[in-house]
Amino acid sequence: MELVVDSVDHLVLNVTDVEVAAAWYQRVLGMQREDFTPAGSSSARTSVKFGTQKLNLRPASASVDEWFTGRNVAP
């Protein structure tokens, strides 16, 4: 049986500078920026998207309490 993936909901990218990363994705790839605050969170998030594809831009300096992540955070 072959696995077929139509789309991915989102990926999280650790970045050193959210503003610079968002501007690059907008300028170079034509993605749309979206700023939002998830339910139950007090910190705003930034993502860039096109179609149904979305990249959440996580500051590498964010704590696990601010933004859950894996053990090894690296931009």
mmCIF file of C-alpha atoms in Angstrom:
data_model
loop_
_atom_site.group_PDB
_atom_site.id
_atom_site.type_symbol
_atom_site.label_atom_id
_atom_site.label_comp_id
_atom_site.label_asym_id
_atom_site.label_seq_id
_atom_site.Cartn_x
_atom_site.Cartn_y
_atom_site.Cartn_z
ATOM 1 C CA MET A 1 0.000 0.000 0.000
ATOM 2 C CA GLU A 2 1.374 3.411 -0.986
ATOM 3 C CA LEU A 3 1.150 6.360 1.385
ATOM 4 C CA VAL A 4 -0.065 9.541 -0.311
ATOM 5 C CA VAL A 5 0.094 12.909 1.452
ATOM 6 C CA ASP A 6 -2.099 15.692 0.043
ATOM 7 C CA SER A 7 -0.802 18.421 2.333
ATOM 8 C CA VAL A 8 0.849 19.163 5.642
ATOM 9 C CA ASP A 9 -1.014 21.336 8.147
ATOM 10 C CA HIS A 10 2.097 23.204 9.275
ATOM 11 C CA LEU A 11 5.785 22.964 10.041
ATOM 12 C CA VAL A 12 7.589 24.844 12.792
ATOM 13 C CA LEU A 13 10.908 26.435 11.916
ATOM 14 C CA ASN A 14 13.271 27.706 14.615
ATOM 15 C CA VAL A 15 14.667 31.041 13.452
ATOM 16 C CA THR A 16 17.065 33.519 15.007
ATOM 17 C CA ASP A 17 14.995 36.531 13.887
ATOM 18 C CA VAL A 18 11.263 36.140 13.193
ATOM 19 C CA GLU A 19 10.945 39.516 11.429
ATOM 20 C CA VAL A 20 13.834 38.844 9.058
ATOM 21 C CA ALA A 21 12.633 35.307 8.322
ATOM 22 C CA ALA A 22 9.033 36.413 7.683
ATOM 23 C CA ALA A 23 10.196 39.219 5.386
ATOM 24 C CA TRP A 24 12.367 36.793 3.398
ATOM 25 C CA TYR A 25 9.532 34.285 2.885
ATOM 26 C CA GLN A 26 7.207 37.104 1.838
ATOM 27 C CA ARG A 27 9.672 38.751 -0.544
ATOM 28 C CA VAL A 28 11.335 35.695 -2.087
ATOM 29 C CA LEU A 29 8.551 33.101 -2.087
ATOM 30 C CA GLY A 30 5.510 35.398 -2.098
ATOM 31 C CA MET A 31 4.068 33.870 1.070
ATOM 32 C CA GLN A 32 1.487 35.711 3.174
ATOM 33 C CA ARG A 33 2.290 36.654 6.760
ATOM 34 C CA GLU A 34 -0.173 35.816 9.521
ATOM 35 C CA ASP A 35 0.193 36.957 13.143
ATOM 36 C CA PHE A 36 -2.004 35.165 15.678
ATOM 37 C CA THR A 37 -2.295 34.187 19.335
ATOM 38 C CA PRO A 38 -3.298 30.556 19.897
ATOM 39 C CA ALA A 39 -6.048 29.787 22.387
ATOM 40 C CA GLY A 40 -4.598 29.377 25.866
ATOM 41 C CA SER A 41 -1.398 31.249 25.015
ATOM 42 C CA SER A 42 -0.333 34.746 25.947
ATOM 43 C CA SER A 43 2.379 35.066 23.309
ATOM 44 C CA ALA A 44 1.754 36.036 19.695
ATOM 45 C CA ARG A 45 2.973 33.778 16.896
ATOM 46 C CA THR A 46 4.008 34.529 13.342
ATOM 47 C CA SER A 47 3.522 32.245 10.383
ATOM 48 C CA VAL A 48 3.845 32.506 6.634
ATOM 49 C CA LYS A 49 1.592 30.585 4.299
ATOM 50 C CA PHE A 50 0.537 29.886 0.754
ATOM 51 C CA GLY A 51 -2.528 27.821 -0.025
ATOM 52 C CA THR A 52 -3.001 25.311 2.765
ATOM 53 C CA GLN A 53 0.724 25.146 3.553
ATOM 54 C CA LYS A 54 1.906 27.012 6.631
ATOM 55 C CA LEU A 55 5.270 27.601 8.311
ATOM 56 C CA ASN A 56 5.213 28.754 11.920
ATOM 57 C CA LEU A 57 8.296 30.829 12.708
ATOM 58 C CA ARG A 58 9.428 30.065 16.249
ATOM 59 C CA PRO A 59 12.096 32.258 17.834
ATOM 60 C CA ALA A 60 15.011 29.994 18.759
ATOM 61 C CA SER A 61 15.270 31.947 22.018
ATOM 62 C CA ALA A 62 11.692 31.101 23.105
ATOM 63 C CA SER A 63 11.388 28.931 26.189
ATOM 64 C CA VAL A 64 9.511 25.646 26.225
ATOM 65 C CA ASP A 65 6.883 27.368 28.402
ATOM 66 C CA GLU A 66 6.394 30.106 25.783
ATOM 67 C CA TRP A 67 6.358 27.726 22.832
ATOM 68 C CA PHE A 68 6.564 23.956 23.205
ATOM 69 C CA THR A 69 9.364 22.408 21.182
ATOM 70 C CA GLY A 70 11.621 19.406 20.993
ATOM 71 C CA ARG A 71 14.688 18.906 23.174
ATOM 72 C CA ASN A 72 17.298 20.320 20.815
ATOM 73 C CA VAL A 73 16.397 23.795 19.620
ATOM 74 C CA ALA A 74 18.605 25.025 16.793
ATOM 75 C CA PRO A 75 17.953 27.626 14.079
#
